[in-house]
Amino acid sequence: MTTRSCPCGLPEPYEKCCGRFHSGAAAAPTAEALMRSRYCAFVRGDAAYLLRTWHPRTRPARLDLDPGVRWTGLEILGTTGGTAFHTTGTVTFRASYRGGALQEHSRFERVDGAWVYVDGDFPE
C-alpha cells in the first residue's frame, strides 16, 4: 500500500475509493466494496459508518473502537454472490494489525437496496 492508496488495499486515493462511501456521496455497489469500506472505517476509527452499514437486525446499540489497534492490511480471500445481481453475499478476509491478524467469513444482505453487514464467523 502506498501512502496515497486507500487503506482498504486498492490503489485509488481514499477520497475516490472508500471516502465516497464514508461521506455518503455513494453507496458500496458490492458486498466486497462494503467490506473494504468497513475495514477502512476501522482503520480511520469511523464507528458511525460501521453502525450505519450494519444490518438493523444484528447491529449493536453502540460500538467502542480500540484506538490502540493499528490496522496494517486487508486481504480478500474469497467472495460468493454480493454483486448487483444478488441480494446476499459473503466475503472471507484476513485483516492484519500490529501484532496479529484476524480472519472472518462475513455475511452481507441488501436492505432497501443497500449492502449491509449481517454477521461473521471466525474460522479456526
XYZ file of N, CA, C and O in Angstrom:
496
model
N 0.838 -1.171 0.000
C 0.000 0.000 0.000
C 0.890 1.244 0.000
O 1.748 1.383 0.855
N 0.658 2.136 -0.932
C 1.420 3.375 -0.954
C 0.756 4.360 -0.013
O -0.372 4.176 0.435
N 1.434 5.457 0.278
C 0.858 6.449 1.175
C -0.350 7.119 0.540
O -1.174 7.676 1.231
N -0.473 7.041 -0.770
C -1.594 7.670 -1.457
C -2.762 6.717 -1.670
O -3.837 7.153 -1.983
N -2.533 5.420 -1.541
C -3.608 4.477 -1.803
C -4.552 4.395 -0.602
O -4.209 4.761 0.514
N -5.745 3.895 -0.866
C -6.760 3.752 0.176
C -6.317 2.680 1.173
O -5.720 1.678 0.778
N -6.637 2.849 2.454
C -6.279 1.816 3.433
C -6.885 0.443 3.135
O -6.381 -0.565 3.622
N -7.939 0.380 2.308
C -8.569 -0.910 2.005
C -7.703 -1.786 1.110
O -8.023 -2.951 0.888
N -6.616 -1.229 0.576
C -5.703 -2.008 -0.246
C -5.812 -1.764 -1.728
O -4.967 -2.209 -2.497
N -6.843 -1.053 -2.169
C -6.962 -0.725 -3.590
C -6.099 0.491 -3.890
O -5.824 1.304 -3.000
N -5.661 0.656 -5.142
C -4.697 1.715 -5.451
C -5.270 3.130 -5.497
O -4.514 4.095 -5.470
N -6.594 3.284 -5.538
C -7.171 4.621 -5.613
C -6.945 5.386 -4.310
O -6.877 4.793 -3.244
N -6.881 6.708 -4.384
C -6.788 7.509 -3.152
C -8.066 7.331 -2.328
O -9.142 7.079 -2.873
N -7.950 7.502 -1.029
C -9.075 7.326 -0.113
C -10.329 8.075 -0.579
O -11.422 7.522 -0.578
N -10.194 9.322 -0.980
C -11.350 10.143 -1.354
C -12.137 9.540 -2.520
O -13.348 9.662 -2.574
N -11.433 8.900 -3.461
C -12.097 8.304 -4.625
C -12.490 6.853 -4.392
O -13.213 6.281 -5.189
N -12.013 6.282 -3.315
C -12.289 4.873 -3.019
C -13.300 4.824 -1.873
O -14.477 5.132 -2.061
N -12.889 4.474 -0.693
C -13.807 4.312 0.437
C -14.325 5.637 0.990
O -15.405 5.670 1.592
N -13.596 6.707 0.781
C -14.017 8.011 1.291
C -15.389 8.427 0.788
O -16.175 9.026 1.524
N -15.711 8.114 -0.457
C -17.023 8.491 -1.012
C -18.154 7.715 -0.360
O -19.268 8.213 -0.229
N -17.867 6.495 0.100
C -18.872 5.716 0.827
C -19.019 6.263 2.245
O -20.129 6.421 2.751
N -17.905 6.582 2.882
C -17.933 7.117 4.244
C -18.685 8.442 4.309
O -19.407 8.693 5.274
N -18.514 9.270 3.303
C -19.167 10.586 3.304
C -20.636 10.518 2.913
O -21.371 11.492 3.089
N -21.064 9.399 2.340
C -22.441 9.267 1.876
C -22.639 9.717 0.445
O -23.755 9.701 -0.066
N -21.558 10.094 -0.250
C -21.657 10.532 -1.641
C -22.018 9.383 -2.573
O -22.554 9.602 -3.653
N -21.719 8.158 -2.153
C -22.032 6.969 -2.952
C -22.265 5.809 -1.996
O -21.872 5.865 -0.822
N -22.919 4.779 -2.512
C -23.133 3.552 -1.737
C -22.255 2.454 -2.321
O -22.038 2.404 -3.544
N -21.768 1.587 -1.470
C -20.934 0.477 -1.934
C -21.748 -0.395 -2.888
O -22.828 -0.857 -2.527
N -21.247 -0.628 -4.116
C -22.022 -1.362 -5.117
C -22.005 -2.882 -4.941
O -22.827 -3.576 -5.539
N -21.067 -3.398 -4.154
C -20.956 -4.850 -3.949
C -20.673 -5.123 -2.476
O -20.246 -4.228 -1.730
N -20.877 -6.381 -2.092
C -20.552 -6.780 -0.724
C -19.055 -6.606 -0.457
O -18.655 -6.167 0.619
N -18.221 -6.923 -1.444
C -16.775 -6.751 -1.246
C -16.414 -5.282 -1.058
O -15.604 -4.945 -0.195
N -17.018 -4.401 -1.832
C -16.741 -2.966 -1.680
C -17.167 -2.497 -0.291
O -16.471 -1.692 0.346
N -18.303 -3.006 0.193
C -18.731 -2.631 1.544
C -17.748 -3.176 2.568
O -17.370 -2.469 3.509
N -17.290 -4.413 2.386
C -16.313 -4.999 3.316
C -15.056 -4.145 3.364
O -14.544 -3.834 4.438
N -14.563 -3.764 2.188
C -13.358 -2.934 2.126
C -13.587 -1.591 2.823
O -12.729 -1.103 3.564
N -14.760 -0.990 2.596
C -15.037 0.312 3.202
C -15.188 0.188 4.717
O -14.821 1.099 5.462
N -15.706 -0.933 5.180
C -15.824 -1.143 6.627
C -14.440 -1.338 7.255
O -14.162 -0.806 8.322
N -13.567 -2.087 6.581
C -12.193 -2.213 7.078
C -11.560 -0.820 7.175
O -10.959 -0.473 8.191
N -11.725 -0.039 6.136
C -11.172 1.319 6.109
C -11.747 2.157 7.256
O -11.045 2.961 7.862
N -13.029 1.959 7.574
C -13.642 2.677 8.692
C -13.004 2.266 10.019
O -12.818 3.104 10.913
N -12.640 0.978 10.159
C -11.922 0.555 11.356
C -10.564 1.257 11.410
O -10.160 1.746 12.473
N -9.863 1.316 10.289
C -8.561 1.985 10.233
C -8.696 3.435 10.668
O -7.881 3.951 11.431
N -9.742 4.108 10.213
C -9.933 5.539 10.466
C -10.704 5.832 11.753
O -10.901 6.982 12.103
N -11.177 4.789 12.436
C -11.918 4.993 13.674
C -13.315 5.559 13.470
O -13.838 6.271 14.325
N -13.940 5.239 12.345
C -15.258 5.772 11.992
C -16.369 4.820 12.442
O -16.958 4.095 11.648
N -16.680 4.844 13.736
C -17.706 3.957 14.294
C -19.083 4.275 13.720
O -19.901 3.362 13.542
N -19.357 5.537 13.415
C -20.670 5.910 12.876
C -20.930 5.202 11.546
O -22.039 4.707 11.310
N -19.938 5.141 10.677
C -20.102 4.437 9.398
C -20.317 2.949 9.630
O -21.162 2.333 8.986
N -19.562 2.374 10.531
C -19.707 0.947 10.816
C -21.125 0.641 11.290
O -21.748 -0.311 10.822
N -21.662 1.446 12.172
C -23.031 1.237 12.651
C -24.055 1.458 11.540
O -25.022 0.715 11.418
N -23.829 2.470 10.709
C -24.741 2.778 9.595
C -24.819 1.640 8.586
O -25.847 1.459 7.938
N -23.731 0.895 8.430
C -23.677 -0.165 7.420
C -23.850 -1.554 8.035
O -23.493 -2.542 7.418
N -24.384 -1.617 9.229
C -24.645 -2.870 9.934
C -26.129 -3.176 9.807
O -26.968 -2.282 9.943
N -26.489 -4.415 9.560
C -27.891 -4.807 9.419
C -28.650 -4.439 10.695
O -28.176 -4.722 11.803
N -29.832 -3.820 10.572
C -30.586 -3.434 11.774
C -30.885 -4.618 12.709
O -30.965 -4.444 13.923
N -31.013 -5.803 12.154
C -31.315 -6.999 12.939
C -30.154 -7.412 13.852
O -30.376 -7.985 14.913
N -28.921 -7.118 13.467
C -27.758 -7.579 14.225
C -26.877 -6.443 14.749
O -25.881 -6.710 15.429
N -27.228 -5.209 14.453
C -26.411 -4.044 14.840
C -26.394 -3.859 16.358
O -27.441 -3.875 17.001
N -25.218 -3.648 16.928
C -25.160 -3.349 18.363
C -25.667 -1.931 18.630
O -25.703 -1.093 17.723
N -26.035 -1.672 19.846
C -26.518 -0.336 20.217
C -25.402 0.693 20.115
O -25.652 1.862 19.786
N -24.184 0.284 20.399
C -23.027 1.178 20.285
C -21.795 0.365 19.955
O -21.787 -0.856 20.105
N -20.780 1.057 19.516
C -19.545 0.394 19.116
C -18.379 1.204 19.659
O -18.235 2.386 19.335
N -17.593 0.588 20.496
C -16.413 1.236 21.070
C -15.176 0.651 20.403
O -14.848 -0.513 20.617
N -14.524 1.455 19.573
C -13.313 1.003 18.878
C -12.096 1.237 19.759
O -12.020 2.231 20.477
N -11.153 0.324 19.680
C -9.916 0.435 20.451
C -8.942 1.331 19.686
O -8.431 0.939 18.632
N -8.661 2.531 20.192
C -7.755 3.442 19.471
C -6.315 2.947 19.423
O -5.516 3.441 18.637
N -5.978 1.951 20.228
C -4.621 1.424 20.238
C -4.347 0.402 19.151
O -3.193 0.070 18.886
N -5.394 -0.099 18.491
C -5.203 -1.087 17.421
C -4.757 -0.361 16.157
O -5.385 0.605 15.723
N -3.679 -0.825 15.560
C -3.152 -0.257 14.312
C -3.330 -1.291 13.209
O -2.591 -2.270 13.145
N -4.336 -1.087 12.367
C -4.611 -1.988 11.255
C -3.563 -1.771 10.181
O -3.235 -0.631 9.849
N -3.049 -2.871 9.624
C -1.925 -2.763 8.691
C -2.182 -3.346 7.308
O -1.350 -3.185 6.425
N -3.319 -4.019 7.102
C -3.570 -4.541 5.767
C -4.797 -5.422 5.701
O -5.223 -6.002 6.702
N -5.372 -5.497 4.510
C -6.556 -6.298 4.251
C -6.295 -7.203 3.061
O -5.796 -6.747 2.028
N -6.645 -8.458 3.216
C -6.523 -9.423 2.121
C -7.875 -10.104 1.949
O -8.401 -10.698 2.893
N -8.457 -9.995 0.749
C -9.713 -10.673 0.440
C -9.365 -12.095 0.015
O -8.625 -12.301 -0.948
N -9.898 -13.078 0.722
C -9.575 -14.484 0.455
C -10.608 -15.158 -0.440
O -10.304 -16.163 -1.080
N -11.824 -14.615 -0.483
C -12.854 -15.207 -1.325
C -14.172 -14.475 -1.177
O -14.420 -13.828 -0.161
N -15.006 -14.576 -2.212
C -16.332 -13.974 -2.180
C -17.328 -14.928 -2.831
O -16.943 -15.740 -3.688
N -18.591 -14.822 -2.425
C -19.679 -15.503 -3.116
C -20.824 -14.506 -3.214
O -21.074 -13.752 -2.265
N -21.496 -14.478 -4.361
C -22.600 -13.535 -4.546
C -22.123 -12.115 -4.327
O -20.994 -11.759 -4.641
N -23.037 -11.297 -3.787
C -22.650 -9.952 -3.395
C -22.515 -8.935 -4.506
O -21.959 -7.863 -4.286
N -23.030 -9.234 -5.706
C -22.947 -8.267 -6.801
C -24.295 -7.585 -6.982
O -25.238 -7.837 -6.226
N -24.409 -6.769 -8.009
C -25.668 -6.083 -8.305
C -26.794 -7.068 -8.622
O -27.968 -6.714 -8.537
N -26.460 -8.297 -8.950
C -27.452 -9.308 -9.304
C -27.874 -10.180 -8.120
O -28.640 -11.112 -8.295
N -27.360 -9.898 -6.935
C -27.620 -10.731 -5.754
C -28.277 -9.912 -4.642
O -28.157 -8.689 -4.607
N -28.904 -10.623 -3.718
C -29.447 -9.980 -2.516
C -28.654 -10.357 -1.279
O -28.835 -9.761 -0.218
N -27.783 -11.353 -1.409
C -26.896 -11.757 -0.316
C -25.505 -12.007 -0.878
O -25.330 -12.185 -2.090
N -24.542 -12.030 0.002
C -23.176 -12.320 -0.406
C -22.314 -12.600 0.803
O -22.704 -12.310 1.943
N -21.164 -13.195 0.551
C -20.189 -13.439 1.614
C -18.826 -12.944 1.162
O -18.521 -12.913 -0.040
N -18.034 -12.558 2.137
C -16.649 -12.165 1.886
C -15.806 -12.789 2.991
O -16.105 -12.609 4.172
N -14.803 -13.540 2.595
C -13.839 -14.078 3.552
C -12.579 -13.236 3.420
O -12.101 -12.996 2.309
N -12.079 -12.767 4.553
C -10.937 -11.850 4.509
C -10.011 -12.092 5.687
O -10.382 -12.728 6.679
N -8.816 -11.566 5.546
C -7.845 -11.530 6.643
C -7.450 -10.064 6.831
O -7.010 -9.410 5.888
N -7.647 -9.574 8.041
C -7.263 -8.203 8.385
C -6.082 -8.270 9.343
O -6.173 -8.899 10.401
N -5.003 -7.637 8.958
C -3.800 -7.650 9.788
C -3.738 -6.380 10.627
O -4.174 -5.316 10.201
N -3.206 -6.540 11.800
C -2.979 -5.406 12.684
C -1.626 -5.611 13.340
O -1.070 -6.726 13.303
N -1.076 -4.549 13.885
C 0.227 -4.654 14.518
C 0.138 -5.685 15.632
O -0.627 -5.521 16.567
N 0.848 -6.796 15.464
C 0.858 -7.848 16.469
C 0.014 -9.059 16.135
O -0.014 -10.015 16.900
N -0.703 -9.049 14.999
C -1.505 -10.218 14.678
C -2.398 -10.033 13.469
O -2.223 -9.108 12.675
N -3.382 -10.910 13.354
C -4.339 -10.861 12.245
C -5.606 -11.573 12.675
O -5.594 -12.407 13.579
N -6.703 -11.221 12.022
C -7.943 -11.950 12.242
C -8.511 -12.322 10.891
O -8.307 -11.626 9.898
N -9.183 -13.448 10.855
C -9.824 -13.911 9.624
C -11.304 -14.066 9.924
O -11.683 -14.554 10.986
N -12.132 -13.614 8.991
C -13.574 -13.696 9.174
C -14.243 -14.066 7.866
O -13.800 -13.652 6.789
N -15.308 -14.846 7.980
C -16.200 -15.153 6.860
C -17.466 -14.348 7.148
O -18.243 -14.699 8.030
N -17.629 -13.217 6.436
C -18.704 -12.259 6.709
C -19.883 -12.473 5.780
O -19.710 -12.791 4.610
N -21.081 -12.240 6.319
C -22.318 -12.320 5.537
C -22.890 -10.923 5.357
O -22.910 -10.119 6.306
N -23.383 -10.676 4.144
C -23.955 -9.379 3.785
C -25.319 -9.586 3.139
O -25.559 -10.607 2.503
N -26.197 -8.606 3.307
C -27.510 -8.608 2.664
C -27.801 -7.205 2.160
O -27.224 -6.231 2.636
N -28.746 -7.142 1.239
C -29.239 -5.835 0.796
C -30.451 -5.475 1.644
O -31.353 -6.282 1.819
N -30.470 -4.259 2.136
C -31.624 -3.705 2.848
C -31.972 -2.400 2.152
O -31.133 -1.499 2.054
N -33.180 -2.331 1.630
C -33.617 -1.155 0.864
C -32.618 -0.808 -0.240
O -32.311 0.363 -0.472
N -32.076 -1.837 -0.871
C -31.161 -1.658 -1.996
C -29.703 -1.455 -1.635
O -28.844 -1.460 -2.509
N -29.392 -1.259 -0.347
C -28.010 -1.000 0.066
C -27.415 -2.228 0.745
O -28.089 -2.915 1.524
N -26.150 -2.493 0.464
C -25.451 -3.599 1.126
C -25.196 -3.250 2.582
O -24.791 -2.124 2.898
N -25.436 -4.228 3.477
C -25.138 -4.068 4.894
C -24.484 -5.348 5.412
O -24.716 -6.438 4.888
N -23.672 -5.179 6.426
C -23.014 -6.300 7.105
C -24.019 -6.958 8.032
O -24.689 -6.270 8.816
N -24.131 -8.287 7.977
C -25.039 -9.018 8.864
C -24.273 -9.569 10.061
O -24.541 -9.210 11.198
N -23.334 -10.463 9.794
C -22.531 -11.067 10.852
C -21.399 -11.845 10.216
O -21.253 -11.854 8.998
N -20.617 -12.506 11.056
C -19.493 -13.270 10.535
C -19.061 -14.375 11.465
O -19.389 -14.365 12.652
N -18.334 -15.323 10.896
C -17.740 -16.433 11.642
C -16.236 -16.292 11.560
O -15.698 -15.807 10.565
N -15.577 -16.757 12.602
C -14.120 -16.719 12.649
C -13.597 -18.146 12.511
O -13.604 -18.888 13.505
N -13.175 -18.541 11.305
C -12.676 -19.914 11.111
C -11.434 -20.164 11.964
O -10.627 -19.279 12.191
N -11.323 -21.412 12.402
C -10.153 -21.762 13.230
C -8.998 -22.199 12.396
O -9.080 -22.603 11.319
